[in-house]
Coordinates of C-alpha atoms and ligand atoms in Angstrom, one line a residue:
M1212 CA 14.0 -10.4 -19.7
I1213 CA 17.4 -10.7 -17.6
T1214 CA 20.1 -7.8 -18.2
K1215 CA 23.5 -8.0 -15.6
K1216 CA 25.3 -5.1 -14.8
L1217 CA 28.5 -5.7 -12.1
F1218 CA 27.9 -4.2 -9.1
D1219 CA 30.6 -4.3 -7.1
Q1220 CA 34.0 -6.3 -5.1
Y1221 CA 33.7 -8.0 -2.3
D1222 CA 36.1 -10.3 -0.8
G1223 CA 38.0 -10.2 -3.8
K1224 CA 34.9 -11.5 -5.8
D1225 CA 32.7 -10.0 -8.3
I1226 CA 29.2 -8.8 -7.3
Y1227 CA 26.9 -8.9 -10.3
A1228 CA 23.6 -7.1 -10.1
Y1229 CA 20.6 -8.6 -12.0
T1230 CA 17.4 -6.8 -13.6
I1231 CA 14.5 -9.3 -14.1
S1232 CA 12.0 -7.5 -15.8
D1233 CA 8.4 -7.8 -16.4
G1234 CA 5.6 -5.5 -15.6
I1235 CA 8.0 -4.6 -12.9
E1236 CA 11.7 -4.5 -12.6
V1237 CA 13.0 -6.3 -10.1
T1238 CA 17.1 -6.1 -9.6
V1239 CA 18.8 -8.9 -7.1
C1240 CA 22.9 -8.6 -6.1
T1241 CA 24.7 -11.9 -5.7
L1242 CA 25.7 -10.3 -2.4
G1243 CA 23.2 -11.8 -0.1
A1244 CA 20.6 -12.4 -2.5
T1245 CA 19.7 -9.0 -2.1
V1246 CA 17.3 -7.1 -3.8
L1247 CA 18.5 -3.3 -4.5
A1248 CA 15.5 -2.0 -6.1
I1249 CA 11.8 -3.4 -6.8
K1250 CA 10.5 -0.4 -9.6
V1251 CA 6.4 -0.7 -10.5
P1252 CA 4.4 1.5 -12.9
N1253 CA 2.4 4.3 -10.4
S1254 CA -0.9 6.2 -11.0
S1255 CA 1.5 8.9 -13.3
D1256 CA 2.8 6.2 -15.7
E1257 CA 6.3 6.7 -14.0
M1258 CA 8.2 3.8 -12.1
T1259 CA 8.6 4.4 -8.2
D1260 CA 11.3 2.5 -6.8
V1261 CA 9.4 0.3 -3.9
V1262 CA 12.3 -0.7 -1.6
L1263 CA 14.9 0.7 0.3
G1264 CA 18.7 0.0 -0.3
M1265 CA 22.1 0.1 -0.6
T1266 CA 24.7 1.0 -3.2
N1267 CA 27.8 -0.4 -2.6
A1268 CA 28.7 -3.9 -1.2
R1269 CA 30.2 -2.3 2.0
D1270 CA 27.3 -0.8 2.4
V1271 CA 24.9 -3.8 1.8
I1272 CA 27.0 -5.5 4.8
E1273 CA 27.9 -2.9 7.5
K1274 CA 25.3 -0.7 6.9
G1275 CA 21.7 -1.8 5.5
D1276 CA 20.0 -3.4 8.1
Y1277 CA 20.0 -6.8 6.2
M1278 CA 17.8 -4.4 3.9
G1279 CA 16.5 -6.7 0.8
A1280 CA 18.7 -9.3 1.9
V1281 CA 17.9 -13.1 1.9
V1282 CA 18.8 -13.8 5.9
G1283 CA 19.2 -17.5 7.9
R1284 CA 20.1 -20.3 8.5
C1285 CA 17.2 -18.9 10.6
A1286 CA 15.5 -15.9 10.4
N1287 CA 14.8 -13.4 13.7
R1288 CA 15.7 -14.3 16.7
I1289 CA 16.7 -17.7 19.2
A1290 CA 16.1 -17.2 22.8
N1291 CA 19.9 -17.1 24.4
G1292 CA 21.1 -18.7 21.0
R1293 CA 20.4 -22.0 22.5
F1294 CA 17.4 -25.3 21.2
T1295 CA 17.7 -28.7 21.4
L1296 CA 17.3 -31.0 19.0
N1297 CA 17.4 -34.9 19.1
G1298 CA 18.9 -34.3 22.2
V1299 CA 21.6 -32.1 21.5
E1300 CA 22.0 -29.0 22.7
Y1301 CA 23.3 -26.4 20.3
F1302 CA 24.9 -22.9 21.4
L1303 CA 24.7 -20.4 18.2
A1304 CA 26.0 -17.1 17.7
Q1305 CA 24.3 -14.2 19.9
N1306 CA 24.6 -11.6 17.7
N1307 CA 22.0 -9.4 19.6
G1308 CA 22.2 -9.2 23.1
N1309 CA 21.7 -12.5 24.4
A1310 CA 19.9 -13.8 21.4
H1311 CA 21.0 -15.0 18.1
L1312 CA 19.4 -12.9 15.1
H1313 CA 19.4 -13.1 11.3
G1314 CA 21.7 -16.6 11.2
G1315 CA 24.2 -15.2 13.3
I1316 CA 27.8 -12.4 13.1
V1317 CA 28.0 -14.2 9.3
G1318 CA 24.6 -15.3 8.2
F1319 CA 23.5 -16.1 4.4
N1320 CA 22.9 -12.0 3.6
Q1321 CA 27.0 -12.0 4.2
K1322 CA 27.1 -14.7 1.5
V1323 CA 28.3 -14.5 -2.2
F1324 CA 26.1 -16.4 -4.1
D1325 CA 26.8 -18.7 -7.7
A1326 CA 24.3 -17.3 -10.4
S1327 CA 22.8 -18.3 -13.0
V1328 CA 19.9 -17.6 -15.7
D1329 CA 16.6 -19.3 -17.2
G1330 CA 14.0 -17.4 -18.8
N1331 CA 12.7 -15.2 -16.1
A1332 CA 14.8 -16.4 -13.7
L1333 CA 17.4 -16.4 -11.5
T1334 CA 18.8 -18.7 -9.6
L1335 CA 21.4 -18.4 -6.8
T1336 CA 22.6 -20.8 -4.8
A1337 CA 25.6 -20.4 -1.6
I1338 CA 27.2 -23.1 1.3
S1339 CA 27.0 -22.8 4.8
P1340 CA 28.8 -25.4 6.2
D1341 CA 28.8 -27.9 9.8
G1342 CA 29.0 -26.0 12.2
E1343 CA 29.2 -22.6 11.1
E1344 CA 27.5 -20.2 13.3
G1345 CA 26.9 -23.2 15.8
Y1346 CA 24.3 -25.0 13.4
S1347 CA 24.9 -28.3 12.2
G1348 CA 25.1 -29.6 8.7
N1349 CA 26.7 -28.9 5.5
L1350 CA 23.4 -26.8 4.2
T1351 CA 23.2 -25.8 0.7
L1352 CA 20.5 -22.8 0.0
T1353 CA 19.1 -22.0 -3.4
V1354 CA 17.0 -19.2 -3.8
R1355 CA 15.0 -18.5 -7.2
Y1356 CA 13.5 -15.2 -7.8
T1357 CA 11.2 -15.3 -10.5
V1358 CA 9.3 -12.4 -12.4
H1359 CA 6.6 -12.7 -14.1
D1360 CA 3.0 -10.2 -14.7
S1361 CA 4.6 -7.6 -11.9
T1362 CA 4.9 -10.5 -9.3
L1363 CA 8.3 -11.7 -7.7
K1364 CA 8.3 -14.5 -6.6
I1365 CA 11.1 -15.9 -4.2
E1366 CA 11.8 -19.7 -3.8
Y1367 CA 14.0 -21.2 -1.1
F1368 CA 15.2 -24.6 -1.5
A1369 CA 17.2 -26.2 0.7
Q1370 CA 19.1 -29.5 1.9
S1371 CA 21.8 -30.7 5.1
D1372 CA 23.4 -33.7 5.3
K1373 CA 22.8 -33.8 9.5
D1374 CA 19.6 -32.7 11.2
T1375 CA 19.7 -28.8 11.4
L1376 CA 17.2 -26.0 11.9
F1377 CA 16.3 -23.4 8.6
N1378 CA 13.9 -20.8 8.4
P1379 CA 14.3 -18.2 5.9
T1380 CA 13.3 -15.0 4.8
N1381 CA 14.3 -11.9 2.7
H1382 CA 14.6 -8.7 4.8
A1383 CA 13.2 -6.6 2.0
Y1384 CA 12.0 -3.1 3.6
F1385 CA 8.8 -1.1 1.6
N1386 CA 7.8 2.3 0.9
L1387 CA 4.8 1.9 -1.6
N1388 CA 5.3 6.2 -1.9
G1389 CA 8.6 5.3 -3.2
E1390 CA 11.8 4.8 -1.1
N1391 CA 12.9 8.3 -1.0
D1392 CA 9.5 9.5 1.0
G1393 CA 11.2 9.0 4.7
S1394 CA 8.2 7.6 6.1
I1395 CA 6.0 4.6 5.5
L1396 CA 3.0 6.0 8.6
D1397 CA 1.2 6.6 5.9
N1398 CA 1.3 3.7 3.8
Y1399 CA -1.8 1.2 4.3
L1400 CA -2.1 -2.1 5.6
Q1401 CA -4.0 -4.9 5.8
L1402 CA -3.0 -8.8 7.6
N1403 CA -4.6 -11.6 7.4
A1404 CA -4.1 -12.3 11.0
S1405 CA -5.8 -12.4 14.1
H1406 CA -3.7 -13.1 16.6
Y1407 CA 0.1 -11.8 17.2
L1408 CA 3.1 -13.0 19.5
Q1409 CA 3.7 -10.3 22.2
I1410 CA 7.3 -9.7 23.2
D1411 CA 9.5 -9.3 26.1
K1412 CA 12.1 -7.1 26.8
D1413 CA 14.7 -8.7 24.2
L1414 CA 11.6 -9.0 21.1
I1415 CA 11.1 -12.8 21.8
P1416 CA 7.9 -13.7 21.1
T1417 CA 6.4 -15.2 24.4
T1418 CA 1.9 -15.0 24.5
R1419 CA -0.1 -15.7 21.6
C1420 CA -3.1 -12.7 21.9
P1421 CA -5.8 -12.3 19.8
V1422 CA -5.8 -8.3 17.9
D1423 CA -9.1 -7.5 18.6
G1424 CA -9.0 -4.0 20.2
T1425 CA -5.5 -3.9 20.2
P1426 CA -3.2 -1.4 17.8
F1427 CA -2.1 -4.4 16.2
D1428 CA -5.5 -5.4 14.5
F1429 CA -4.6 -4.5 11.1
R1430 CA -7.7 -7.1 9.4
T1431 CA -9.3 -4.2 8.0
L1432 CA -6.9 -1.6 5.9
K1433 CA -5.7 1.2 7.9
P1434 CA -2.6 3.2 8.0
I1435 CA 0.3 2.0 9.6
G1436 CA 0.9 5.5 11.5
R1437 CA -2.6 5.2 12.4
D1438 CA -2.3 2.9 16.1
I1439 CA 1.8 3.1 16.4
G1440 CA 1.8 6.0 18.7
Q1441 CA -0.6 4.4 20.7
D1442 CA -0.2 4.1 24.5
D1443 CA 0.5 0.4 24.9
P1444 CA 3.5 -1.4 26.3
Q1445 CA 4.1 -3.9 23.1
L1446 CA 4.9 -1.1 21.1
D1447 CA 6.9 0.8 23.4
I1448 CA 9.0 -2.1 24.0
A1449 CA 9.8 -2.4 20.4
G1450 CA 9.5 1.7 19.4
G1451 CA 6.7 0.5 16.7
Y1452 CA 5.7 -2.7 15.4
D1453 CA 8.6 -5.7 15.5
H1454 CA 6.0 -9.0 16.2
N1455 CA 5.3 -11.8 14.3
F1456 CA 1.4 -12.1 13.3
C1457 CA 0.2 -15.8 12.6
L1458 CA -1.0 -15.5 9.4
T1459 CA -4.8 -17.3 9.1
A1460 CA -4.5 -17.5 5.0
H1461 CA -1.9 -17.6 2.1
H1462 CA -3.1 -14.4 1.6
A1463 CA -1.0 -12.5 4.2
A1464 CA -1.1 -9.2 3.6
L1465 CA -1.9 -5.9 1.2
A1466 CA -0.2 -2.9 1.3
Y1467 CA -1.2 0.4 -0.6
S1468 CA 0.1 3.7 -1.2
P1469 CA -2.4 6.5 -1.9
K1470 CA 0.2 8.8 -3.0
T1471 CA 1.4 6.2 -6.2
D1472 CA -1.8 4.3 -6.2
I1473 CA 0.4 1.0 -5.7
V1474 CA -0.9 -2.2 -4.4
M1475 CA 1.2 -4.7 -3.0
N1476 CA -0.3 -7.9 -2.4
V1477 CA 2.2 -10.7 -0.3
F1478 CA 1.4 -14.4 -0.8
T1479 CA 3.4 -17.2 1.3
D1480 CA 3.4 -20.9 2.8
M1481 CA 4.7 -20.1 5.9
K1482 CA 2.6 -19.6 8.8
G1483 CA 4.7 -16.1 10.7
V1484 CA 4.7 -12.7 9.2
Q1485 CA 7.3 -10.6 11.0
L1486 CA 6.1 -6.8 10.4
Y1487 CA 8.7 -4.8 11.1
T1488 CA 8.5 -0.4 10.9
G1489 CA 11.8 0.2 10.6
N1490 CA 12.1 1.1 14.2
F1491 CA 15.9 0.8 14.3
L1492 CA 16.5 2.5 11.1
S1493 CA 19.4 5.4 11.8
G1494 CA 21.4 5.3 8.1
N1495 CA 22.9 8.1 6.7
V1496 CA 23.9 6.0 3.6
G1497 CA 22.1 4.0 0.9
K1498 CA 19.7 5.6 -2.5
S1499 CA 18.1 8.0 -0.1
K1500 CA 19.0 9.0 3.8
Y1501 CA 16.7 5.9 5.2
G1502 CA 16.0 7.3 9.0
K1503 CA 13.1 5.7 11.6
R1504 CA 10.3 4.2 10.1
S1505 CA 11.4 5.4 6.1
G1506 CA 10.4 1.4 5.5
F1507 CA 8.5 -1.2 6.8
C1508 CA 9.2 -5.3 6.6
L1509 CA 7.1 -8.5 6.1
E1510 CA 9.4 -11.3 6.7
T1511 CA 7.6 -14.1 5.8
Q1512 CA 8.9 -17.3 8.0
F1513 CA 8.5 -19.5 10.4
Y1514 CA 7.6 -18.5 14.1
P1515 CA 10.6 -16.7 15.8
N1516 CA 12.3 -18.9 18.5
A1517 CA 9.6 -21.5 17.3
I1518 CA 12.3 -24.4 17.9
N1519 CA 11.5 -23.2 21.7
R1520 CA 8.2 -23.0 21.6
D1521 CA 5.2 -25.5 22.0
D1522 CA 2.2 -23.7 19.9
C1523 CA 3.5 -23.7 16.3
D1524 CA 5.4 -25.8 13.8
K1525 CA 9.6 -25.8 14.3
P1526 CA 11.8 -25.1 11.5
I1527 CA 13.5 -28.4 11.6
L1528 CA 15.0 -29.6 8.4
K1529 CA 15.9 -33.2 8.5
A1530 CA 19.4 -35.0 6.9
G1531 CA 18.6 -35.5 3.2
E1532 CA 15.2 -33.9 3.4
K1533 CA 14.1 -31.0 0.6
F1534 CA 13.2 -27.9 2.3
Y1535 CA 10.9 -25.8 0.3
S1536 CA 9.0 -22.6 0.8
R1537 CA 7.5 -19.8 -1.4
T1538 CA 6.5 -16.0 -1.0
L1539 CA 5.0 -13.6 -3.6
F1540 CA 5.1 -10.1 -3.9
S1541 CA 2.4 -9.5 -6.3
F1542 CA 2.0 -5.2 -7.7
L1543 CA -0.6 -3.4 -9.3
C1544 CA -1.1 0.0 -9.8
K1545 CA -5.1 0.7 -8.9
K1546 CA -7.3 3.7 -6.8
L1547 CA -8.5 2.2 -3.7
N1548 CA -11.6 3.1 -2.0
I1549 CA -10.1 4.1 1.5
G1550 CA -12.9 5.5 2.6
Ligands
GLA1654 C1 14.0 -7.7 12.4 C2 14.1 -7.2 13.5 C3 14.1 -6.7 14.2 C4 16.2 -5.7 13.9 C5 15.5 -6.0 12.4 C6 17.0 -5.6 11.7 O1 13.4 -7.8 11.4 O2 12.9 -8.1 14.2 O3 14.1 -6.5 15.6 O4 16.6 -6.6 14.4 O5 15.7 -6.9 12.1 O6 17.3 -4.3 12.2

């Protein structure tokens, strides 16, 4: 079932919030195709809202730290905002030090999407014009959110009229204890990744390293907070986890809260996932007050700065080609044996 409500107004336009229900209740608004809430049944037979979110359009844009939004054209950082494609050097907006971050100053997270509904699927479409933020090509993005049997499927469809870069993701911050809990350090996490990308001081990925024997080893389920305080230069740079993990399976991650017994499984066709532990959060706005480490993100994507790396697929979208990618967030309530 899908219901629709007026959420707010932005840029002279009405912004609607749609709630899609089938086991879980997912609320998405047309500004930034932003996920505002995901309510999941917990072990007390109540609904727990497991994502951080804002309550009005202005905060979504100005104070939301990309919470729940679709980001792009290119998620994550591109070093110096520069890359070369077909022998042409492109200069993108530098909105994070020297780097280009999450599509630039005006990315898809700030666009008002057109919406249509079909059964339990919400389809949202927006356009990024040729040259926007330095990217080539008129690019049309369609994001389809479908909820079925407690699973949220996010599908990305895109096309451009010139060769360009494209690497979208969703920037939801999760706390399986509930969005108002304040800390994700006792949420458990398992990542199917035996390597991660180290970062430089500007948080741009450098070397691909084995997770073995490091705080980045999430191959077996452990609390996010178990190793986050270790004396490790990589954790120091980012103030916690803000790193790309190199996935070895479509089943990217499992997260679990012993407080609610909510389990989240993440599946994706992407090769990378950015684990970000909300190290920069400091907001006093939103459904609750969100401080440092009150949410964690699992942003599925091509490796960050892939266009400037030689060891991975590059997010090049050729003129006229159809881009497709999907990520699923699947929920259940089950007590796990965490030993
Ligand atoms: C990403 C980045 C972080 C931070 C957040 C937004 O996930 O990796 O470093 O910029 O977005 O606050």
